[in-house]
Coordinates of C-alpha atoms in Angstrom, one line a residue:
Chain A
X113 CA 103.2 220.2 45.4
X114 CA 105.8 218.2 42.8
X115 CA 105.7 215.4 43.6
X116 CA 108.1 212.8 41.5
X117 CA 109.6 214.1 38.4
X118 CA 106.3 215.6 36.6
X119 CA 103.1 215.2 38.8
X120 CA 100.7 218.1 40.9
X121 CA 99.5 217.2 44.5
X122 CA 96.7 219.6 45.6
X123 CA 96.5 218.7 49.3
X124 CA 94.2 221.3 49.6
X125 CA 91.6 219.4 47.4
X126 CA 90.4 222.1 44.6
X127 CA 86.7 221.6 44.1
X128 CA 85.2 221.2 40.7
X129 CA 82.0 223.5 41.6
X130 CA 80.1 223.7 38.6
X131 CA 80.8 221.7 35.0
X132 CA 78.7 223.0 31.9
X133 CA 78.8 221.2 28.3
X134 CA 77.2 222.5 24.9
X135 CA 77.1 220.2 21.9
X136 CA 75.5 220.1 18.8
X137 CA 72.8 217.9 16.4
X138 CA 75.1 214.8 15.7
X139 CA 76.0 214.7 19.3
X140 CA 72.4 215.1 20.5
X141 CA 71.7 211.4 18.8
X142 CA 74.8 209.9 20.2
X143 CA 74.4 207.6 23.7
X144 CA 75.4 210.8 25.8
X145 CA 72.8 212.9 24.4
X146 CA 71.4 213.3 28.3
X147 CA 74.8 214.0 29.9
X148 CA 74.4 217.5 27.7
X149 CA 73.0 221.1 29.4
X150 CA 72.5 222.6 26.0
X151 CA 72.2 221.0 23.0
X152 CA 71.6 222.5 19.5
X153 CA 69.8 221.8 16.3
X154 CA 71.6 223.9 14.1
X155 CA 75.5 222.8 13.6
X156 CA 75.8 226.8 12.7
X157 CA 73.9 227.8 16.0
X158 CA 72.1 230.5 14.3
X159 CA 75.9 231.9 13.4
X160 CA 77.3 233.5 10.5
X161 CA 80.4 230.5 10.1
X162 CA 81.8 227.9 11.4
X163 CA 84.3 229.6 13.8
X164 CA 81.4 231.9 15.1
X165 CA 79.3 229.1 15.8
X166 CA 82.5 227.0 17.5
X167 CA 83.1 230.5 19.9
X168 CA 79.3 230.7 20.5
X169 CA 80.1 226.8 21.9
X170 CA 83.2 227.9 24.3
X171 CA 80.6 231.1 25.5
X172 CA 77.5 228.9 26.3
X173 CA 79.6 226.4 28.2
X174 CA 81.1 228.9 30.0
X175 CA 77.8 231.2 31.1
X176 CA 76.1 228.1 32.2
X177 CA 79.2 226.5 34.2
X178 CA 78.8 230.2 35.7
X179 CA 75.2 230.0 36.3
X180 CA 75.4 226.6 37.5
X181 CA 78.2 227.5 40.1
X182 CA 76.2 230.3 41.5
X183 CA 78.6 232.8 40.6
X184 CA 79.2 235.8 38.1
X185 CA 81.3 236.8 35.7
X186 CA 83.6 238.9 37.7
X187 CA 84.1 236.7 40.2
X188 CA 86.0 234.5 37.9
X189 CA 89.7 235.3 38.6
X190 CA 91.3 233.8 36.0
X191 CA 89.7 231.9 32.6
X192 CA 92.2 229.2 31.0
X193 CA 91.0 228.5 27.7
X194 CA 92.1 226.3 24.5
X195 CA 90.7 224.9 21.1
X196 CA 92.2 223.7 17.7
X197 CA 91.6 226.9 15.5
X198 CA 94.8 228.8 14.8
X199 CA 95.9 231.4 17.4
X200 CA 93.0 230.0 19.5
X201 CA 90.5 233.1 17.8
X202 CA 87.7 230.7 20.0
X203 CA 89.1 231.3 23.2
X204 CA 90.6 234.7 23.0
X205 CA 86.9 235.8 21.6
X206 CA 85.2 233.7 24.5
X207 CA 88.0 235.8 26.6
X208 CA 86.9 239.3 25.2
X209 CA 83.0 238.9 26.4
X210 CA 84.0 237.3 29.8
X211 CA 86.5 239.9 30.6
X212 CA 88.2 237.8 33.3
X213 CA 92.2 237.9 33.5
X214 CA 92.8 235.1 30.8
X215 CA 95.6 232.4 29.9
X216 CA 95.3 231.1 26.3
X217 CA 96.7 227.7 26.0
X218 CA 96.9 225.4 23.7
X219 CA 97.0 221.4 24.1
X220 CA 95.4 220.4 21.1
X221 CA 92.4 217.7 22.3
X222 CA 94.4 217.6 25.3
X223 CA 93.3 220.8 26.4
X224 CA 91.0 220.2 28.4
X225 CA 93.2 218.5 31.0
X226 CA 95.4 221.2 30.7
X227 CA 93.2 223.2 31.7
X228 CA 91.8 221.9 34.2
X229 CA 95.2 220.6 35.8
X230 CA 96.3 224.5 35.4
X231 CA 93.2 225.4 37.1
X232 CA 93.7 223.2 40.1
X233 CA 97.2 224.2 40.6
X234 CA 96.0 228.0 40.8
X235 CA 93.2 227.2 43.6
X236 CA 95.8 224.9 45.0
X237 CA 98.6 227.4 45.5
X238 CA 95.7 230.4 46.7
X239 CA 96.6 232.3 43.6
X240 CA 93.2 232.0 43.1
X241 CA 89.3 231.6 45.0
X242 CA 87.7 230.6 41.5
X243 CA 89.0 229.7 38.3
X244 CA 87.4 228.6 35.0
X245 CA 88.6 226.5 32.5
X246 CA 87.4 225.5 29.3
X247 CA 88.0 224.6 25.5
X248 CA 85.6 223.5 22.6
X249 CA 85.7 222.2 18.9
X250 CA 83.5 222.2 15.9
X251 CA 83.2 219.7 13.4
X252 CA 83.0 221.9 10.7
X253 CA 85.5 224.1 12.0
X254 CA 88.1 221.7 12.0
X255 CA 87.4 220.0 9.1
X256 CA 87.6 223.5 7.3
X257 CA 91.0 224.0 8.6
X258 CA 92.9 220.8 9.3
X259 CA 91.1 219.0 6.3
X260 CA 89.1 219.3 3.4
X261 CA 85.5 221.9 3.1
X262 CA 82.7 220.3 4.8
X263 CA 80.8 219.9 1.6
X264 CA 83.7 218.1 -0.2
X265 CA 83.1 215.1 -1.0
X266 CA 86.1 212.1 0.0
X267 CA 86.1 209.0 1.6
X268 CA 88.2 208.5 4.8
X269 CA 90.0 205.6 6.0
X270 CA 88.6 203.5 8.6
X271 CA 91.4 205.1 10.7
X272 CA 89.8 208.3 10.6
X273 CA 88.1 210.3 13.8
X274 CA 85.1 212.1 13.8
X275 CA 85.7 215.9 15.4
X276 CA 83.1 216.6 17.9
X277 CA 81.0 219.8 18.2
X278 CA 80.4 220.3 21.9
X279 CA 82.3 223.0 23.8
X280 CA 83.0 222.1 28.1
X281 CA 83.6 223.9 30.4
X282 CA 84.7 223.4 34.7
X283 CA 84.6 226.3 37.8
X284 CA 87.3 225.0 40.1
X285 CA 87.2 227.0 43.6
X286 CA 88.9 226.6 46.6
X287 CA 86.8 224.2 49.6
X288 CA 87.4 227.3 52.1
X289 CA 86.5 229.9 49.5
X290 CA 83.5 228.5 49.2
X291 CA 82.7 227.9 53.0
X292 CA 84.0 231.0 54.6
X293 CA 81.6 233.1 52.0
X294 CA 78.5 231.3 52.6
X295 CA 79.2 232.3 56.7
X296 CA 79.2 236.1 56.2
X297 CA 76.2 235.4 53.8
X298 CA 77.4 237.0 50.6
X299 CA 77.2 234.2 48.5
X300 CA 75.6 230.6 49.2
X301 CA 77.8 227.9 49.2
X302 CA 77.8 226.6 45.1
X303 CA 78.1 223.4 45.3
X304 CA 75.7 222.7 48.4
X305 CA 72.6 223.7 47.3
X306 CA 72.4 222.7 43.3
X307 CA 71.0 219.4 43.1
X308 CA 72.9 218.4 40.4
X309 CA 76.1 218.9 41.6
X310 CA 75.9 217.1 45.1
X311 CA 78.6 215.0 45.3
X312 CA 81.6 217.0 45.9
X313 CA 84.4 216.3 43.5
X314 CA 88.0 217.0 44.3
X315 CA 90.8 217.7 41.7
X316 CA 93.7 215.2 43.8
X317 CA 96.6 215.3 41.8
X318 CA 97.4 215.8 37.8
X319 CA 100.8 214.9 35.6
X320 CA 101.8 216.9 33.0
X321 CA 102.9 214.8 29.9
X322 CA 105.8 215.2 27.7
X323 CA 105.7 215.2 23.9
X324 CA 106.1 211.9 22.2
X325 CA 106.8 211.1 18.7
X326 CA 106.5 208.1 17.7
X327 CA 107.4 209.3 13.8
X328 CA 103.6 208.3 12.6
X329 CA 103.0 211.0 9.7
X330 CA 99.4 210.1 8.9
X331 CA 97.0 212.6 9.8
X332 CA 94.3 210.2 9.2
X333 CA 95.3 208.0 12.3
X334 CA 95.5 210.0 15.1
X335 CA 94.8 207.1 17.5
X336 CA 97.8 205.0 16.7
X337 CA 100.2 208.4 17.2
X338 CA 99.1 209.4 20.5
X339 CA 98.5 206.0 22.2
X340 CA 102.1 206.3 23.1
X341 CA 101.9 209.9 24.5
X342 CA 99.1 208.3 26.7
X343 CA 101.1 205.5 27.6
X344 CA 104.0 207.9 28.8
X345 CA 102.0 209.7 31.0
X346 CA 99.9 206.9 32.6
X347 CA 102.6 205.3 33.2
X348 CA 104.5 208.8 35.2
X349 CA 101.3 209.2 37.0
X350 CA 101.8 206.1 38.6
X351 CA 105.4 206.3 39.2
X352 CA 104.9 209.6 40.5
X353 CA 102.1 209.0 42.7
X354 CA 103.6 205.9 43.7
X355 CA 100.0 204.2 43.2
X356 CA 98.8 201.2 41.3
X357 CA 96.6 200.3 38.7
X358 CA 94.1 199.8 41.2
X359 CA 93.8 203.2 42.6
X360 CA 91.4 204.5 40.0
X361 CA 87.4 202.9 39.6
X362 CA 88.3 204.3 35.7
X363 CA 90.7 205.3 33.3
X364 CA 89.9 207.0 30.3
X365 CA 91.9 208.5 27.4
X366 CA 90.7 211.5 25.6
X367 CA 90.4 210.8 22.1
X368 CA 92.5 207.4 20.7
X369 CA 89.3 205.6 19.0
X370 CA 88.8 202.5 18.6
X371 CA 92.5 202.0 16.2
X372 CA 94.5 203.8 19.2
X373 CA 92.8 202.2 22.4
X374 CA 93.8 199.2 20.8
X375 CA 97.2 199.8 20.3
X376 CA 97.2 201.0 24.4
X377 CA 95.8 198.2 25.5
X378 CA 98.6 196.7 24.0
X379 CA 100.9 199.0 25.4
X380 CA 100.0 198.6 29.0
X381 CA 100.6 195.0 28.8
X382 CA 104.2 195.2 27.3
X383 CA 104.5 197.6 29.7
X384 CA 103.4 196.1 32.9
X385 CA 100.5 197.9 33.3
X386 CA 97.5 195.6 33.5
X387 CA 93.7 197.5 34.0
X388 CA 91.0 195.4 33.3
X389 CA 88.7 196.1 29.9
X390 CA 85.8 197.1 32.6
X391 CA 88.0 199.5 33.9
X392 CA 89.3 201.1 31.0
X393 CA 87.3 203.8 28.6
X394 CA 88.3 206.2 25.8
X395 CA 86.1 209.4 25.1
X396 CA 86.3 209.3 21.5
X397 CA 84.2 205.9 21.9
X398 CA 82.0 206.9 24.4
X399 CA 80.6 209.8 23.0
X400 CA 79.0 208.0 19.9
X401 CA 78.7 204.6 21.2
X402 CA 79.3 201.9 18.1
X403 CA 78.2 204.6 14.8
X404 CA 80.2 203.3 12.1
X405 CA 79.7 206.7 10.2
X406 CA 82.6 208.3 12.7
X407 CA 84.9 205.5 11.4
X408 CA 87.7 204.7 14.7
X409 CA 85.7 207.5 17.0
X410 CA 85.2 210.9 18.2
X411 CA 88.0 213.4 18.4
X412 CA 89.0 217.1 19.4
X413 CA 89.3 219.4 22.2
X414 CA 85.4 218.9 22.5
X415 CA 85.3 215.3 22.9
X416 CA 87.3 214.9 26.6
X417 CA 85.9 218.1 27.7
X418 CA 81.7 217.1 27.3
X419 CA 82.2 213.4 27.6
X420 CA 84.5 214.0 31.2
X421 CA 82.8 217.9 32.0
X422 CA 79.2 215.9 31.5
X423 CA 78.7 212.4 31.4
X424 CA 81.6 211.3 33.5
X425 CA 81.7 213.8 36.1
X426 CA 77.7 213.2 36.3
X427 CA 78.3 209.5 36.9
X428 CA 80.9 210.1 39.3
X429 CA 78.6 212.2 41.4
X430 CA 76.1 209.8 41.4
X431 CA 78.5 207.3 42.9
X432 CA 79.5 204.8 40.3
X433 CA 82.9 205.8 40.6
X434 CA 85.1 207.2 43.8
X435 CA 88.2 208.1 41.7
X436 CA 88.6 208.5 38.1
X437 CA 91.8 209.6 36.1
X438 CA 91.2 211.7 32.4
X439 CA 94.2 211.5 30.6
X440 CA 93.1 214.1 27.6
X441 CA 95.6 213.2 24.4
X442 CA 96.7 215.4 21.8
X443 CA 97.7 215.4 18.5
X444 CA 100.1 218.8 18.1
X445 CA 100.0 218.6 14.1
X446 CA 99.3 221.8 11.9
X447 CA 98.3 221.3 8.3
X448 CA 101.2 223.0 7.3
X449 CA 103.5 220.7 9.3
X450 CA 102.1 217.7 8.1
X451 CA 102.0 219.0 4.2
X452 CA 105.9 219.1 5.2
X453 CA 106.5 215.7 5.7
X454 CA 106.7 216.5 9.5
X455 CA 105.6 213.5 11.5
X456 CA 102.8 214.0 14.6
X457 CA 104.4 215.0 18.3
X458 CA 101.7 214.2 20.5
X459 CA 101.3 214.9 24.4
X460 CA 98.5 213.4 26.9
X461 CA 97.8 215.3 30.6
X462 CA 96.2 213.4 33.0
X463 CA 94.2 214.3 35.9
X464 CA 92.6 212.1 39.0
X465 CA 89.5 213.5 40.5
X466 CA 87.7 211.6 43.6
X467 CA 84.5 212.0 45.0
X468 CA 84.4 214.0 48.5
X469 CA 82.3 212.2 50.8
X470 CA 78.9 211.7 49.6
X471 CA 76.0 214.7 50.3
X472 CA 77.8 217.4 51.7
Chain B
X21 CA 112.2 209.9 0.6
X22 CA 110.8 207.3 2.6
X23 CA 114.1 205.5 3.3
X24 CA 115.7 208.1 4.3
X25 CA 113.1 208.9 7.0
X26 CA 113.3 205.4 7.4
X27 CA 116.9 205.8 8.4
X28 CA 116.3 208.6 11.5
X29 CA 113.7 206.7 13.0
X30 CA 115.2 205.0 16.7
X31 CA 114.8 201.1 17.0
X32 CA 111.7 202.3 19.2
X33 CA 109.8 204.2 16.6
X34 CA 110.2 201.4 14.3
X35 CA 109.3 198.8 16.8
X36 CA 106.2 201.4 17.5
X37 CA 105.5 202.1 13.7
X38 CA 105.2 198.2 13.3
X39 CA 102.6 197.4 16.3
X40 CA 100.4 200.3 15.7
X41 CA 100.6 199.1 11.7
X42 CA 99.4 195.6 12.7
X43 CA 96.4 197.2 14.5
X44 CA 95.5 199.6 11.9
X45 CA 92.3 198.3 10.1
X46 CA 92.4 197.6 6.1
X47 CA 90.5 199.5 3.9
X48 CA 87.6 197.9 2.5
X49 CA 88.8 198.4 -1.0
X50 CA 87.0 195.4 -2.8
X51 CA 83.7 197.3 -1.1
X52 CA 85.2 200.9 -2.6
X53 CA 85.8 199.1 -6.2
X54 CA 82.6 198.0 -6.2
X55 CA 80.8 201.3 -5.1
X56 CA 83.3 203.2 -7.4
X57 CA 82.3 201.1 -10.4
X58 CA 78.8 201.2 -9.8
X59 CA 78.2 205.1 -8.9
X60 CA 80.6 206.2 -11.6
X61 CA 79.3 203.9 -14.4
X62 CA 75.8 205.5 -13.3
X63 CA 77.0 208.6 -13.7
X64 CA 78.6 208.1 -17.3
X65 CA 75.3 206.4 -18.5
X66 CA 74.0 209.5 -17.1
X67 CA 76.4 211.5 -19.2
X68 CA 76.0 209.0 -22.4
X69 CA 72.2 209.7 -22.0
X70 CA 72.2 213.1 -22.0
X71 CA 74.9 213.4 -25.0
X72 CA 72.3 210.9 -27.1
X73 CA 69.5 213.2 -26.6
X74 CA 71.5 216.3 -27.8
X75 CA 72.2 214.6 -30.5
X76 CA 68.9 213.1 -31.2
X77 CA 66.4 216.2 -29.9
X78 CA 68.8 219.1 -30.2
X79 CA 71.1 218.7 -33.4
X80 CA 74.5 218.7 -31.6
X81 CA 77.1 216.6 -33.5
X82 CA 78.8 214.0 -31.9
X83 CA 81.6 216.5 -31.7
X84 CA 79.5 219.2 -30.2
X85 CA 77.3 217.7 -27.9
X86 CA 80.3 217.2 -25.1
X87 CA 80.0 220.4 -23.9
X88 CA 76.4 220.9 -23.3
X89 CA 76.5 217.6 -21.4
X90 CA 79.7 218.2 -19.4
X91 CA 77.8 221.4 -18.4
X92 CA 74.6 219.8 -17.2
X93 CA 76.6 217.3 -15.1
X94 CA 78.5 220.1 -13.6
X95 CA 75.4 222.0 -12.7
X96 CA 73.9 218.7 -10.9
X97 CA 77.4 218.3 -9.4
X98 CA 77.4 221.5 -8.2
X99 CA 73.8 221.4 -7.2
X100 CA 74.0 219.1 -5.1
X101 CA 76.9 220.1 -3.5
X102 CA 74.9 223.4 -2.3
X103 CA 72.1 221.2 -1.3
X104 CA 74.5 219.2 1.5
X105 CA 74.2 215.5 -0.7
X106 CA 77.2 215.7 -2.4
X107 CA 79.3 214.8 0.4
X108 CA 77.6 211.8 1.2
X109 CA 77.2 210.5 -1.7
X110 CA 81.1 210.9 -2.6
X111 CA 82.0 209.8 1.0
X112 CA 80.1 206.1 -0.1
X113 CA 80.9 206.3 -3.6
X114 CA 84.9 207.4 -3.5
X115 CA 86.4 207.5 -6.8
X116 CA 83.4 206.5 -8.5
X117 CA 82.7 210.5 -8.0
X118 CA 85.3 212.1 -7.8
X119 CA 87.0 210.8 -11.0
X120 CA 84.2 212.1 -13.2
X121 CA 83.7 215.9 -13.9
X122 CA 81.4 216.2 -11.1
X123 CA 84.3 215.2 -8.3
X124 CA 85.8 218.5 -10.1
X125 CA 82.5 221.0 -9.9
X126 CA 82.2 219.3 -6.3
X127 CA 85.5 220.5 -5.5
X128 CA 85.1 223.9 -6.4
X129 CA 82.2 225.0 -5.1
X130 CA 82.5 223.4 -2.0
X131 CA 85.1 225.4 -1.2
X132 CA 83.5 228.3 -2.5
X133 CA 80.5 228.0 -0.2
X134 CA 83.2 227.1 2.9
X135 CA 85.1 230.6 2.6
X136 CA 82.1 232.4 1.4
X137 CA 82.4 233.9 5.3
X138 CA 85.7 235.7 4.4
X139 CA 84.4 237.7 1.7
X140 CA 83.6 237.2 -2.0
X141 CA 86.9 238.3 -3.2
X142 CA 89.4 237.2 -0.4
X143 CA 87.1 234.3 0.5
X144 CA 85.4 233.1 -3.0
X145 CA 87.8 233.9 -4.9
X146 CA 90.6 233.6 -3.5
X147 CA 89.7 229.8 -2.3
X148 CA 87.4 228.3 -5.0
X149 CA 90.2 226.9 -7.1
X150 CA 92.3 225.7 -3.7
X151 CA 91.7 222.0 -4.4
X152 CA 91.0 222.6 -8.2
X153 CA 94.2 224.4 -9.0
X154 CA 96.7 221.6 -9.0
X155 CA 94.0 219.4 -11.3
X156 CA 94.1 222.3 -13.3
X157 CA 98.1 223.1 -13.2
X158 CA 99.3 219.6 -13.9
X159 CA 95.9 219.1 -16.4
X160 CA 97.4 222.0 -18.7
X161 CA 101.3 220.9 -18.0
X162 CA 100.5 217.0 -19.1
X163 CA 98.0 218.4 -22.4
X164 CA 101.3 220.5 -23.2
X165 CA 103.7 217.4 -23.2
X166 CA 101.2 215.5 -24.9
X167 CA 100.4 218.0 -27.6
X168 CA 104.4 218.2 -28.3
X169 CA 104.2 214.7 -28.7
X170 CA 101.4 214.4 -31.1
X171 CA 102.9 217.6 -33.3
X172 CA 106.1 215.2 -33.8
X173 CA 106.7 214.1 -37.4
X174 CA 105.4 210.3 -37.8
X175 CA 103.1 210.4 -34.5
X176 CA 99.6 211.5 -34.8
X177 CA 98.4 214.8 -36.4

């Protein structure tokens, strides 16, 4: 349901059934190394290149969120997938193996939450029993594309983020779906019987952003030109919802570092917006704790998906949160635009799940 | 350029551009000086070493024994590029790499290793000089100015 100028409702509360997140070796040191169901050694993963191993990423994620949901592959009505490689090859190719009805889209590192926002609305609206979203990035990948080879040699600003390897991936499903199957004994309820996904958790509402540009043309700070995309949409989510800061036990942005969670927390205040520090976390910090070598912090589509898909969804479950909003930014830049002069539109999509009673 | 961009921005985006300026952090650039001048001194000792003992072992001339030595340094530049240190290194050393010939070999073959998955002649070959190409372009265009210069009647030659 719309509900003020650019916010989702789901009254019918779409279940997250199953999360799954892949990363790789530089990930598998950082503080979140745990919240991880696969992690790998090899930052090829036994691939022939870069993009292979990045689509390898997007298919793990995906066949464990599967597993872990209890279902299989062609009970998955429709797949919603994104990444940063051009015409999203990761996606389509994850797409192609899956063969379930599939959406590409493309958010940048804010696909995730488009995603999963898109996935809720289908469940919502019955167009759909189960849907699966997901997106992933590669360090190598991107840095391949967007900047220089990964044996290059340069020296990056202290501005600079750090592209994560890790691919996520979410199975939304309708609360009935899941219910009326486990009755006629078909299928046991997925989200009942896995131990680690206990605590029922309920997509609530999501706000689609709108692109901002704030006229920053530095590629190397990504932070300070979608801070304001993230402001934007915060700050519609609670207009639309009509709720206050207070509302959420957390709100974390997807990827502004340490340079552009600065610069929000700056934001919010000149804006009227006033969430405590202990309140407030940002992805691209989270996922390597205080590592200098990633400069300002982790980016890409990777970093919101397997910090929110993993560790926060894990700690939500567990009860240290009731409601958390993700507002996933993205930086919309190609190289070519920005070898043009073009400045950085960016976008942020933000998407408040809660915690369904506690064991179901 | 920059003023006229300067022009289309809204009073927002300049009020914007001027926060998020005051919160971006400095580069450390008396730390990058210093790490330039040390790594790339190194390496030109390195280089003035090994043109010495071509001179002194091998019987290269002054004039001669550039190239042998610009060759070994690209073949340890290049080296180590295929052995994943190169990277590091340059990423802590900056300019103090990548202004000496090996920043150049580094260049070069890292991209030739990064598209080797397209193909050798698509991929290599069409890719190894990506980076290399406009040193090389605007190398030959200046050394043309400055060879016009020098053939002048009263300068140089």
């Amino acid at each position: 349901m719309l509900i003020g100028h650019q916010s989702w409702k789901f009254s019918t509360r779409p279940q997250i059934l199953s999360t799954a997140v892949v990363g790789g070796p530089f990930e598998a040191q950082g503080p979140l190394a745990e919240d991880f169901d696969i992690l790998h050694g090899d930052l090829l993963l036994q691939q022939k290149s870069w993009e292979q191993a990045e689509q390898m990423l997007l298919h793990e994620a995906c066949d464990k969120a599967i597993e872990k949901a209890h279902l299989t592959k062609d009970r998955i009505q429709f797949f919603l997938s994104g990444d940063l490689m051009n015409q999203i090859i990761s996606s389509s190719f994850a797409a192609r193996t899956l063969a379930s009805p599939y959406l590409g889209i493309f958010g940048a590192c804010s696909t995730s939450m488009e995603g999963l926002a898109l996935a809720a609305l289908l469940v919502d609206k019955q167009c759909a029993r189960y849907v699966m979203t997901a997106t992933a990035s590669h360090n190598a990948s991107a840095e391949k594309q967007y900047r220089y080879p990964t044996e290059y040699g340069s020296q990056k600003p202290p501005t600079a983020q750090w592209t994560v390897t890790a691919g996520g991936a979410a199975v939304v499903g309708a609360v009935e779906a899941a219910a009326n199957e486990a009755v006629d004994g078909s299928v046991i309820d997925p989200i009942a019987k896995d131990e680690e996904t206990k605590g029922r958790l309920a997509v609530t509402s999501a706000t689609v952003g709108r692109v901002v540009d704030m006229g920053l043309t530095d590629p190397f700070n990504m932070g300070a030109a979608m801070a304001p995309a993230a402001l934007a949409t915060i700050e519609a989510h609670f207009r639309d919802l009509d709720v206050g800061e207070e509302h959420y036990d957390l709100v974390v942005t997807g990827d502004l570092g340490k340079v552009g969670a600065k610069i929000l927390g700056e934001l919010m205040v000149r804006h009227g917006i006033h969430i405590p520090d202990d309140r407030y976390a940002d992805c691209g910090l989270l996922i390597y704790g205080d590592n200098p070598a990633v400069w300002s912090g982790g980016s890409g589509c990777g970093c919101s998906a397997s910090v929110t898909y993993g560790h926060l969804f894990r700690e939500l479950r567990r009860g240290r949160w009731k409601r958390i909003l993700v507002v996933a930014t993205g930086a919309l830049l190609s190289p070519l635009s920005f070898q043009q002069g073009e400045s950085i539109p960016c976008i942020a999509h933000a998407v408040a799940i809660e915690r369904d009673g506690d064991t179901p | 350029m920059a003023q006229a961009n300067a022009k289309k921005l809204t009073p927002i985006q300049r009020e914007y551009q001027a926060l998020a300026k005051a919160y971006e952090p400095s580069r450390p650039l008396l730390q990058n000086f210093i790490r330039a001048f040390v790594v790339g001194g190194a390496i030109s000792v390195l280089g003035q070493g090994l043109e010495d003992m071509f001179i002194h072992y091998f019987g290269f001339t002054q004039k001669t024994a550039g190239n042998p030595t610009v060759a070994i340094l690209i073949l340890l530049a290049a080296l180590a590029t295929g052995l994943g240190v190169f990277d590091k290194l340059a990423s802590f050393a900056g300019a103090g790499t990548a202004v000496p010939v090996t920043g150049f070999a580094n260049s070069i073959v890292s991209t030739a290793l990064e598209h080797k998955s397209e193909g050798y002649v698509l991929g290599v070959g069409g890719n190894m000089f990506k980076l290399a190409g406009s040193v090389l372009v605007f190398g030959v265009v200046a050394a043309f100015f400055i060879g016009i210069i020098r053939s002048l009647p009263g300068l140089g030659g």
